[in-house]
Coordinates of C-alpha atoms and ligand atoms in Angstrom, one line a residue:
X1 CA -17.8 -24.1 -5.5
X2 CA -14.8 -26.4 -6.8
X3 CA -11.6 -26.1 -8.1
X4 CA -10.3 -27.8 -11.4
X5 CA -6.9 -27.1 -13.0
X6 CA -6.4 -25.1 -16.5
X7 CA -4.5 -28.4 -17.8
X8 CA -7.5 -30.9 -16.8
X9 CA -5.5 -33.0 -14.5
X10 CA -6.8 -32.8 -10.6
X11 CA -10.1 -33.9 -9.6
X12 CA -12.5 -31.1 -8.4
X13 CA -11.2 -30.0 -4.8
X14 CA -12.7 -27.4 -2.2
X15 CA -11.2 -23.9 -1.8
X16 CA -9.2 -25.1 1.8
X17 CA -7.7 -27.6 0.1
X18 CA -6.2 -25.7 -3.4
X19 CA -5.4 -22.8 -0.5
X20 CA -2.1 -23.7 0.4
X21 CA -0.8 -25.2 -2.7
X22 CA 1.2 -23.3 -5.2
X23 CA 0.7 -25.3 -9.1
X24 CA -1.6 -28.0 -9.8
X25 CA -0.4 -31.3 -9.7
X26 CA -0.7 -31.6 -13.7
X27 CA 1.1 -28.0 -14.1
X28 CA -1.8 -25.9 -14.3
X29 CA -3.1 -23.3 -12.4
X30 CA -6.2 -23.8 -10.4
X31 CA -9.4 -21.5 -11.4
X32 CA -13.1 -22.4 -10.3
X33 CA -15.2 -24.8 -12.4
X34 CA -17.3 -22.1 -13.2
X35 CA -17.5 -18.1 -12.1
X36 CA -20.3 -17.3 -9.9
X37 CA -22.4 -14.6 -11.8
X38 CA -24.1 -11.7 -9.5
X39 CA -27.4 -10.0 -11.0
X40 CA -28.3 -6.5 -11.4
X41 CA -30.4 -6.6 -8.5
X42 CA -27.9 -8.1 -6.3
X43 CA -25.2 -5.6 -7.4
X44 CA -27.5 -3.0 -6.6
X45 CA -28.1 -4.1 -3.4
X46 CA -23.8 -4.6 -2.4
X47 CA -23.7 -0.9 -3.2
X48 CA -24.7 0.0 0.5
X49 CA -21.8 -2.1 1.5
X50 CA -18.7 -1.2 3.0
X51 CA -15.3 -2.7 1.6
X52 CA -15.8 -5.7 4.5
X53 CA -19.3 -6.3 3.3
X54 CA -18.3 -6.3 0.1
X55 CA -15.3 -8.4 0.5
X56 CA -18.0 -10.7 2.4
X57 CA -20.2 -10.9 -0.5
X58 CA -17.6 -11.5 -3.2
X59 CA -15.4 -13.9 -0.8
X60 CA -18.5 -16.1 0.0
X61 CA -19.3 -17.3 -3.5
X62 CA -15.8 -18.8 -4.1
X63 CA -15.3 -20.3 -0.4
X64 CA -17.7 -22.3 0.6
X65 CA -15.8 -25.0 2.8
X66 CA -15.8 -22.1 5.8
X67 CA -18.8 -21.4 7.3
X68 CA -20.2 -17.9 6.7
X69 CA -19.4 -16.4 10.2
X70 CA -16.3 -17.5 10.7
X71 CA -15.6 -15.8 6.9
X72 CA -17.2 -12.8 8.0
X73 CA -14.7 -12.5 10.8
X74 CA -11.7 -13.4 9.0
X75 CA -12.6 -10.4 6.4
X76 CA -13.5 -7.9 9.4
X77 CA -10.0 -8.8 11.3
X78 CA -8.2 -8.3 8.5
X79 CA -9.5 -5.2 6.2
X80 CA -9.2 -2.6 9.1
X81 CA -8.5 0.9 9.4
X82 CA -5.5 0.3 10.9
X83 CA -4.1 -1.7 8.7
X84 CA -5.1 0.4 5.6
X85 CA -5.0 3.7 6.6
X86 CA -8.7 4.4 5.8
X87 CA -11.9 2.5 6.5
X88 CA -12.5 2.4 2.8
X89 CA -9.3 0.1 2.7
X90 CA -9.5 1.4 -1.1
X91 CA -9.9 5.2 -1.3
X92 CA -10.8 6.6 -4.9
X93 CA -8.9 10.2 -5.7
X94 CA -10.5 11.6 -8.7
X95 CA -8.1 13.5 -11.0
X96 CA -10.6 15.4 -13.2
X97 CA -14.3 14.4 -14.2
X98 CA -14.1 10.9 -15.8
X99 CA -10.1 10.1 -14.7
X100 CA -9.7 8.3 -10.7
X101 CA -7.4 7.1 -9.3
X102 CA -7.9 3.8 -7.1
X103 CA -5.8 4.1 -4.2
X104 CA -4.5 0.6 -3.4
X105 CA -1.6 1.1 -1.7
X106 CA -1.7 2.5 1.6
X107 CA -1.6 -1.2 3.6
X108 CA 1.7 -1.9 5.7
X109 CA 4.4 -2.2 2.6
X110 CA 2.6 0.6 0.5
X111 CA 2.1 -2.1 -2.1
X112 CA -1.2 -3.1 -3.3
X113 CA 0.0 -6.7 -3.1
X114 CA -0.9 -6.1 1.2
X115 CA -4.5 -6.0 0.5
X116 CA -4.7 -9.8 -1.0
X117 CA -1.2 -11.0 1.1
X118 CA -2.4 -9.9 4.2
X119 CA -5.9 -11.8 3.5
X120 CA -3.7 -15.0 2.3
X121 CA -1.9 -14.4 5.8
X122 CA -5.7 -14.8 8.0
X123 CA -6.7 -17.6 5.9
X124 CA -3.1 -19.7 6.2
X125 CA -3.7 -19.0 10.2
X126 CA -7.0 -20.3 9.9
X127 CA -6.8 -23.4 7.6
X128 CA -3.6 -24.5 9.3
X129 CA -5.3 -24.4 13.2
X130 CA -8.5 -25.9 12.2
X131 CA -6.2 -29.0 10.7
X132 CA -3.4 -29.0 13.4
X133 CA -1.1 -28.1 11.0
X134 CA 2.2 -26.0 10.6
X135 CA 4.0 -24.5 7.7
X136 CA 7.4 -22.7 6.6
X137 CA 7.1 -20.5 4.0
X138 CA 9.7 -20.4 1.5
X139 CA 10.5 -17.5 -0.9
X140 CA 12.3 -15.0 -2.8
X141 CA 12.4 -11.7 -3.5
X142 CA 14.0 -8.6 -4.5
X143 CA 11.9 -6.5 -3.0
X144 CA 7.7 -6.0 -3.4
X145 CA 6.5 -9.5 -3.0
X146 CA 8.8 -10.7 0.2
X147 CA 8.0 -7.5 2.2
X148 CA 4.3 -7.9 1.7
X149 CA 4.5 -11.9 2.4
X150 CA 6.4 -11.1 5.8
X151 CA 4.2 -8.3 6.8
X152 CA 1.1 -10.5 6.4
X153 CA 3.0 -13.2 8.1
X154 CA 4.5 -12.0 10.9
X155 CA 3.1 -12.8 14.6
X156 CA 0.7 -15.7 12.8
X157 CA 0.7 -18.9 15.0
X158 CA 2.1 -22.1 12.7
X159 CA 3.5 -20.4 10.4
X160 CA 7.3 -19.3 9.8
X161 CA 8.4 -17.2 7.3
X162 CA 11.8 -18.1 5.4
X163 CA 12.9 -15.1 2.6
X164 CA 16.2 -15.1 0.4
X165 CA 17.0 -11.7 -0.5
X166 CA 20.3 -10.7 -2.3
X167 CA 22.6 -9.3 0.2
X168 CA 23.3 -5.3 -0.1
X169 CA 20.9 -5.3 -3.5
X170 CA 17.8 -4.3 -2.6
X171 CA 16.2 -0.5 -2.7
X172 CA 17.7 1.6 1.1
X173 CA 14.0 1.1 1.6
X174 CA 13.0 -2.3 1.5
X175 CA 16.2 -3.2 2.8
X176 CA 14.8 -1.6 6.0
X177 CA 11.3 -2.4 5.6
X178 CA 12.2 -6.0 5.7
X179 CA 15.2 -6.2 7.9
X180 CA 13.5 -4.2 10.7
X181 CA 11.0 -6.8 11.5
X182 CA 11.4 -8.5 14.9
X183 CA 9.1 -11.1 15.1
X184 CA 10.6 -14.4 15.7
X185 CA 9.1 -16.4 13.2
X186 CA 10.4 -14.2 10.3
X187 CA 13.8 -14.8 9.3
X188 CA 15.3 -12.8 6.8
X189 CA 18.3 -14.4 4.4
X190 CA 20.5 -12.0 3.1
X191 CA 22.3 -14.5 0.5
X192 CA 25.8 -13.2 -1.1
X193 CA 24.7 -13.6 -4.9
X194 CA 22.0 -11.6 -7.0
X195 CA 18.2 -12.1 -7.1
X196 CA 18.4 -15.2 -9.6
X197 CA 20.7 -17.3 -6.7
X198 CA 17.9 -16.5 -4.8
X199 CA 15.4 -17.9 -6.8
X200 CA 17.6 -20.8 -7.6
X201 CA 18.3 -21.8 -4.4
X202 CA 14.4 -21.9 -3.7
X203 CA 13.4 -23.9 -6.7
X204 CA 16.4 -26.7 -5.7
X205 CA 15.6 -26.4 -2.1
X206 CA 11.3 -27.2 -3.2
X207 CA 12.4 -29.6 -5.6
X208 CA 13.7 -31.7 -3.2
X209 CA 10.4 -33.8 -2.6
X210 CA 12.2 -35.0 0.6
X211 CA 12.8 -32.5 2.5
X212 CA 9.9 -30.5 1.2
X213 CA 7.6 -32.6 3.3
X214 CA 9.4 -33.2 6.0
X215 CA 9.9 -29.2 6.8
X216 CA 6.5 -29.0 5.4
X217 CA 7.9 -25.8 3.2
X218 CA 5.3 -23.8 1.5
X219 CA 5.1 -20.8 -0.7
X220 CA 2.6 -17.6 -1.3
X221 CA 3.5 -17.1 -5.0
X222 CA 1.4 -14.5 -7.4
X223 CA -0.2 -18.0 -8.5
X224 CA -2.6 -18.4 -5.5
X225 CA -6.1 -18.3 -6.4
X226 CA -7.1 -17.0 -2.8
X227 CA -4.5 -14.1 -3.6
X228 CA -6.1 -13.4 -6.7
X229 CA -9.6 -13.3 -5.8
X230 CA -8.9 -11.0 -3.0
X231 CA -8.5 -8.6 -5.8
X232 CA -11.8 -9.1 -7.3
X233 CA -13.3 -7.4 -4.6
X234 CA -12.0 -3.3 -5.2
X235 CA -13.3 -3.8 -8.8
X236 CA -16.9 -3.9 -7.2
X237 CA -15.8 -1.4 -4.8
X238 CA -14.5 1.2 -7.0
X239 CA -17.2 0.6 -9.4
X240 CA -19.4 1.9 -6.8
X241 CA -17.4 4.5 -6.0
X242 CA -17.9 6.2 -9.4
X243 CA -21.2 5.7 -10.6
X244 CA -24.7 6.1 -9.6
X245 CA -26.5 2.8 -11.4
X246 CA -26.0 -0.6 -12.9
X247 CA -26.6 0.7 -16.0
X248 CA -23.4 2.9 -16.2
X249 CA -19.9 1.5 -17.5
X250 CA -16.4 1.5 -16.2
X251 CA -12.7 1.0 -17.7
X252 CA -9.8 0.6 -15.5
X253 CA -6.3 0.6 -16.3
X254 CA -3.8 -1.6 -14.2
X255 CA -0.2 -1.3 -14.6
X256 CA 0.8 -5.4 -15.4
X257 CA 3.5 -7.7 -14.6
X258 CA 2.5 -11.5 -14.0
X259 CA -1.3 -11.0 -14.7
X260 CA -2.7 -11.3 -11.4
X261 CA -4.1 -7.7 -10.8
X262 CA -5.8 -7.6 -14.0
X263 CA -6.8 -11.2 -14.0
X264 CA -8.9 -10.3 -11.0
X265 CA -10.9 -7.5 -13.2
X266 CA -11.2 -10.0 -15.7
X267 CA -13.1 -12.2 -12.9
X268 CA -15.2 -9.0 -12.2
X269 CA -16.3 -8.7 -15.4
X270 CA -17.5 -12.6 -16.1
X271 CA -19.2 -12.1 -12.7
X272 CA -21.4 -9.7 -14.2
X273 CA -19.4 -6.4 -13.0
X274 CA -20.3 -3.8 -15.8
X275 CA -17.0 -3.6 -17.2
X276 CA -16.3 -1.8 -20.5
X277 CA -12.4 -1.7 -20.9
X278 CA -9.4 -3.4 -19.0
X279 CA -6.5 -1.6 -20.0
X280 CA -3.4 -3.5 -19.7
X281 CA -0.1 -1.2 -19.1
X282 CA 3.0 -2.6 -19.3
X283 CA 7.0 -1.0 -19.2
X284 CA 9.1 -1.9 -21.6
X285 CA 9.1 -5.8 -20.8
X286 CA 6.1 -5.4 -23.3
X287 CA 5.0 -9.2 -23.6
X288 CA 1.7 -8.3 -22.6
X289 CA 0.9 -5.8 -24.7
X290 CA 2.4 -7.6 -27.7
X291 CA -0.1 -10.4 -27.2
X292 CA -3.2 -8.1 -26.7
X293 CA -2.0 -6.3 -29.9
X294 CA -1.3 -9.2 -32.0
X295 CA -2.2 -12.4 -30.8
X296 CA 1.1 -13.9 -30.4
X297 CA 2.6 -14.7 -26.9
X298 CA 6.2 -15.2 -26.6
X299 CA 7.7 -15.4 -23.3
X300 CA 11.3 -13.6 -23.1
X301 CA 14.5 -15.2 -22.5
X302 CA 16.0 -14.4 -18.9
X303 CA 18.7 -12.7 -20.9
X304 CA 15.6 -10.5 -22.7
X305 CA 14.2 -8.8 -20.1
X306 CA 14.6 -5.0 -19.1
X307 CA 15.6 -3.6 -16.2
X308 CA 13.5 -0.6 -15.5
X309 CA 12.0 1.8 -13.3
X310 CA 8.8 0.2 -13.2
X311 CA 11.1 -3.1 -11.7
X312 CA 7.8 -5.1 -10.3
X313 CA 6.6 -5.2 -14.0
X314 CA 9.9 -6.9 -15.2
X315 CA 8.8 -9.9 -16.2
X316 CA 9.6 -12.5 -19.0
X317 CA 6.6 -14.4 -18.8
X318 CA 3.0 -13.5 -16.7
X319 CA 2.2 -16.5 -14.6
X320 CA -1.3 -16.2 -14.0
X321 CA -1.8 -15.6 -17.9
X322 CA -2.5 -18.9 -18.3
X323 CA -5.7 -18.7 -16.2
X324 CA -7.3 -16.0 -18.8
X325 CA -6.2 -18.0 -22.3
X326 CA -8.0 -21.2 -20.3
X327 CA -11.4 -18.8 -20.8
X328 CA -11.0 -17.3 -24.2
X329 CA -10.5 -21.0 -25.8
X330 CA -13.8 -21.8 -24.1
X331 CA -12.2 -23.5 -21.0
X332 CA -10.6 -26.5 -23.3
X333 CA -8.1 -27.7 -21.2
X334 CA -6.9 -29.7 -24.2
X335 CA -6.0 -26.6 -26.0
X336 CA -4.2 -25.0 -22.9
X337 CA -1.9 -28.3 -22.9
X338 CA -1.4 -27.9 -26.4
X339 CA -0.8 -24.1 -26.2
X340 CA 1.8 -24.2 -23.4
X341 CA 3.5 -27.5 -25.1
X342 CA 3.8 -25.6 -27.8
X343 CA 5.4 -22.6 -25.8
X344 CA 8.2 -24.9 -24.6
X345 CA 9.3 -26.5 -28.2
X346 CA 8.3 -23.1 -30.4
X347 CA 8.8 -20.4 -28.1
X348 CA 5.3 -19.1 -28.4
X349 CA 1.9 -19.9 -29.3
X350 CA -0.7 -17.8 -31.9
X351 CA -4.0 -16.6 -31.3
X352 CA -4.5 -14.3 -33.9
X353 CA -7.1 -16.6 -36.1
X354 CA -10.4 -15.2 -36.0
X355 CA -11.9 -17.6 -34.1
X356 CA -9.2 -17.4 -31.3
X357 CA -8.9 -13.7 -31.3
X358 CA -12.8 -12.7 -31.0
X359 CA -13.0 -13.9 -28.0
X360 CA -9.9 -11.9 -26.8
X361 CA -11.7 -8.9 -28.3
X362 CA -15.0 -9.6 -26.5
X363 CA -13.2 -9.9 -23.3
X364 CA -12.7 -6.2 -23.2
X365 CA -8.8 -6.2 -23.2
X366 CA -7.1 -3.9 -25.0
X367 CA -3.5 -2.5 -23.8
X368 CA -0.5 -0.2 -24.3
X369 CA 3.4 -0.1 -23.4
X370 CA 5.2 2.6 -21.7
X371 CA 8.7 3.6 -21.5
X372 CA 11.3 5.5 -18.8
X373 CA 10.6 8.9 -20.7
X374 CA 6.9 8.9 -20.5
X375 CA 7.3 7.6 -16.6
X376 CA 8.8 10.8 -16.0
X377 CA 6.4 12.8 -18.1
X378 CA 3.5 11.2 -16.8
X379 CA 4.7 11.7 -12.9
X380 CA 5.6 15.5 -13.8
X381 CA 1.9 15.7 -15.5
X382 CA -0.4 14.5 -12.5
X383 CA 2.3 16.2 -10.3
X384 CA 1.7 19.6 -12.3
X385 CA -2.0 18.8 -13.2
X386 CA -4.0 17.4 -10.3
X387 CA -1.3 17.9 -7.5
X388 CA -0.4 14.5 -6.7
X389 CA 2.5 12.2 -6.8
X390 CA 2.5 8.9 -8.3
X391 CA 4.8 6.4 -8.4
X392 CA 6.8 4.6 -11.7
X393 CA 4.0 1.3 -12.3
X394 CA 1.1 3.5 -11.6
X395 CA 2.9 6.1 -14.1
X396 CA 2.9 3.1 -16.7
X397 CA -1.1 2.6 -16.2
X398 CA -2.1 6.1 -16.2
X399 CA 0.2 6.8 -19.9
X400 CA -1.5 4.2 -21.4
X401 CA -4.8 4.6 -20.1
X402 CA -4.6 8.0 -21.8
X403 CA -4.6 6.4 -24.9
X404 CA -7.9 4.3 -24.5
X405 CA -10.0 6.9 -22.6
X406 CA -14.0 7.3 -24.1
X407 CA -16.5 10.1 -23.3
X408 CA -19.1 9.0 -20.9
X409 CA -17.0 6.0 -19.6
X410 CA -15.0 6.8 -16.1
X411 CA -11.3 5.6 -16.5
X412 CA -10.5 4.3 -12.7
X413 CA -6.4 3.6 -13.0
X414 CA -5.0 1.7 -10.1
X415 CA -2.5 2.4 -7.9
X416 CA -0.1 -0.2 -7.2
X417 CA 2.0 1.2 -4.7
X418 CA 3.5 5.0 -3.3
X419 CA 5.9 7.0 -5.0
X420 CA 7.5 7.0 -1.1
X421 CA 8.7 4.0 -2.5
X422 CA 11.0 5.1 -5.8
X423 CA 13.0 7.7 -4.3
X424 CA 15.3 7.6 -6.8
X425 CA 13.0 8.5 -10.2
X426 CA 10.8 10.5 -8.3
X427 CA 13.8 13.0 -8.3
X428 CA 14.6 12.5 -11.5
X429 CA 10.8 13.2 -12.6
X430 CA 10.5 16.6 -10.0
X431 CA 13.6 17.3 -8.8
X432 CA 12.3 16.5 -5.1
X433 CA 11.8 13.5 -3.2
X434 CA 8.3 12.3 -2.8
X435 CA 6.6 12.8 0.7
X436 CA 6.9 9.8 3.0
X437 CA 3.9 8.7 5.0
X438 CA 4.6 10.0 8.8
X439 CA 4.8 6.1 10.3
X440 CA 7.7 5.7 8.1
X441 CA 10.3 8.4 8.7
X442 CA 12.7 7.0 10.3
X443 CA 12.8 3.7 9.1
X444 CA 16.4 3.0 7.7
X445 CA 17.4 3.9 11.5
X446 CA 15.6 0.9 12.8
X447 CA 17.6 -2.2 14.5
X448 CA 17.6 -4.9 11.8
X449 CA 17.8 -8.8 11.9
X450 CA 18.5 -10.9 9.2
X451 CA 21.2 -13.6 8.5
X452 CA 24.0 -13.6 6.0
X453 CA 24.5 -16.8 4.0
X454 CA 26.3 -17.9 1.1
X455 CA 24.8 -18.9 -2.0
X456 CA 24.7 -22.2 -1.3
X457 CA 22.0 -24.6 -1.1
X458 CA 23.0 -27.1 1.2
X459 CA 23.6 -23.8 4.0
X460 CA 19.9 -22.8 3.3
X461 CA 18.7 -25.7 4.0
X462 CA 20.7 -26.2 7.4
X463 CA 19.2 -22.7 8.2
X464 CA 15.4 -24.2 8.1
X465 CA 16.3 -27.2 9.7
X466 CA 17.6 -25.5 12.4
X467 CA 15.0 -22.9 12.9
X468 CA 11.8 -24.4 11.5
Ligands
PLP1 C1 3.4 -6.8 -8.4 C2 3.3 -5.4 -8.9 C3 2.7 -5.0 -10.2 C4 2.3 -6.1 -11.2 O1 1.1 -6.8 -10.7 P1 0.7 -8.2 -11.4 O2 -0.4 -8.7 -10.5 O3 1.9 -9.1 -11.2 O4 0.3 -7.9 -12.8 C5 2.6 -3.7 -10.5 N1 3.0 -2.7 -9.7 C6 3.5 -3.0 -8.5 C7 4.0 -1.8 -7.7 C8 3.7 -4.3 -8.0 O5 4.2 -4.5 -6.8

């Protein structure tokens, strides 16, 4: 199995080698030359598998530069019970005949971005021993993605961990989630600005070619390929979960932000998973939906996007996206350059002709939008209905996968992280907090250790040089 980029610019590479890249070098986003497809008969027989054998299965037919055993260990060291809570890694909760809920979040952030993070952070260990080599992982965040990176991180040999946070911004909760962390090769920057300094600071500190090699700085963005098929794999598994053949079909709904989740069920479904619907959910940063709807995507100005309740699906633009339109234009990498050229100097490209938009049809998507009154309504619902508590993204998913449920087709809608997490709307919704799992009661009283620095570039990068 090789690598190409969506742009047609990088010679055909092995999986180790796109691993620990972030873009290609032409701009694109690297995808395999072709998808591996899995038979009935195989399918029937990964069915007795448990979520390591299945992650095995899936997992070996994209990486192939590791040799089977030593992938087989990597996946059993890092999809335990301990880790996840459950040995199914990715319990299914079903609401009412035909509606289940795919519990993904129960790894060490309550995220479902653990489950492929905390594979990226075996496989980083891995690659980087076997080649004698080191790297310091730059990034971002504002909340979700740098708590998951440093959780999968922490204690790895080689590997430092270097996150920008905006000092006193972030949620009481991942304030403390992060901050707590002792491990010395995790260093948390608390920088006096907002989120975008942060982001600023990283993209001048990476464009500086120099010093990017010489610190050997890294990064474990949503672009990864290994991150996104990690999330092939509970397609297969929840498919199992709730049916009895090969013959039956399944729609899931996934709450959307930059495309990765849902580009992994896309994955599943060219492999040959039987999947009927993908039901795209977004919040009111609706770029998403507007394409699957009409045809046309327009990323949003900075200035353009929402600020909402549903905050990890505030986007203005879904990076992995680009991946999916490389498929449904029959993998013309021509027409992805022209497409995305045409982003920057129009502001958006059109698929809407027939022969563009038939293909989106065929590819099972359809999609809705959601806003902060029918988060609320739809926590109150399941909270009323089926006794549980979700959070505001998995809110967003299960609204709009109301709206594109059919009889005889199970609706799986996945859940991409705890309502322990949103405090704040959960109260608004019920008029009570949500329940806290017991491991993380008293975590705002833990001793924290992170460094306070200006905005500044030039003090960032005296930090790393210092402590890399
Ligand atoms: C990251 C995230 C999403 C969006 O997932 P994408 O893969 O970016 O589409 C949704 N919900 C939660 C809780 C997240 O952390």
């Amino acid at each position: 199995m090789r690598y190409v980029s969506t742009r047609g610019g990088m010679p055909p590479q092995p999986f180790c080698d796109i691993l620990l890249e972030g873009l290609a070098p032409d701009g694109g986003l690297t995808i395999p030359e072709s998808y591996p497809r899995i038979d009935r008969a195989t399918l029937a027989a990964w069915r007795a598998l448990d979520y390591r054998g299945i992650a095995f299965e899936v997992l070996s037919r994209f990486i192939d530069d590791i040799p089977a055993g030593t992938l087989r260990t990597l996946v059993d060291r890092t999809y335990t019970a301990a880790a996840f809570g459950a040995d199914e890694i990715t319990p299914i909760r079903t609401f009412e005949p035909g509606l289940h809920l795919l519990q993904l979040s129960n790894g060490p952030t309550l995220a479902f971005k653990d489950i492929a993070m905390q594979l990226l952070g075996t496989l980083f260990e891995h690659v980087l021993a076997a080649r004698g080599e080191t790297l310091n992982i730059l990034g971002a965040t504002s909340g979700d993605t740098g708590s998951a990176a440093e959780y999968a991180m922490r204690g790895r040999r080689g590997i430092r961990v270097f996150m920008l946070s905006p000092h006193g911004k972030m949620s009481p909760f991942q304030t403390a989630q992060m901050y707590s962390l002792q491990d010395p090769n995790i260093h948390n920057l608390a920088v006096r600005g907002v989120f975008d300094d942060c982001q600023d600071i990283v993209k001048a500190v990476s464009g500086d070619l120099a010093f990017k090699a010489r610190q050997r700085i890294g990064t474990v963005n949503s672009i990864n390929w290994a991150r996104l098929v990690a999330q092939v794999v509970y397609y297969f598994k929840a498919y199992f979960a709730v049916t009895r053949s090969e013959d039956e079909e399944v729609s899931f709904a996934v709450p959307s932000g930059n495309f990765g989740n849902i580009c992994a069920g896309h994955v599943a479904r060219e492999m040959g998973l039987p999947i009927r619907r993908l039901v795209l959910a977004t919040n009111e940063n609706d770029v998403l939906d507007e394409f699957f709807r009409t045809g046309v995507y327009r990323p949003r100005r900075g200035a353009e996007v929402h600020h909402t309740s549903s905050p990890s699906m505030d986007i203005s633009k879904a990076s992995n996206f680009e991946r999916y339109v490389y498929d449904v234009v029959g993998r013309d990498p021509g027409r992805v350059r022209a497409l995305w050229r045409q982003v920057e100097t129009d502001g958006h490209f059109d698929l809407s002709g027939a022969g563009d938009f038939a293909p989106v049809r065929a590819s099972g998507f359809v999609s809705g939008a959601s806003t902060h009154a029918d988060r609320l309504r739809t926590i109150r619902d399941v909270a009323e209905r089926f006794g549980y508590v979700v959070d505001t993204h998995t809110a967003d998913g299960i609204k709009v996968a109301q709206e594109h449920r059919e009889a005889g087709v199970p609706m799986v809608c996945l859940e991409t992280a705890l309502a322990a997490k949103f405090e704040d709307t959960i109260r608004e919704a019920l008029g009570r907090p949500p329940a806290r799992p017991a491991a993380y009661a008293d975590l705002e009283s833990l001793p924290r250790r992170f460094e306070v620095l200006d905005a500044d570039v030039a003090a960032v990068k005296r930090y790393i040089e210092t402590h890399a």
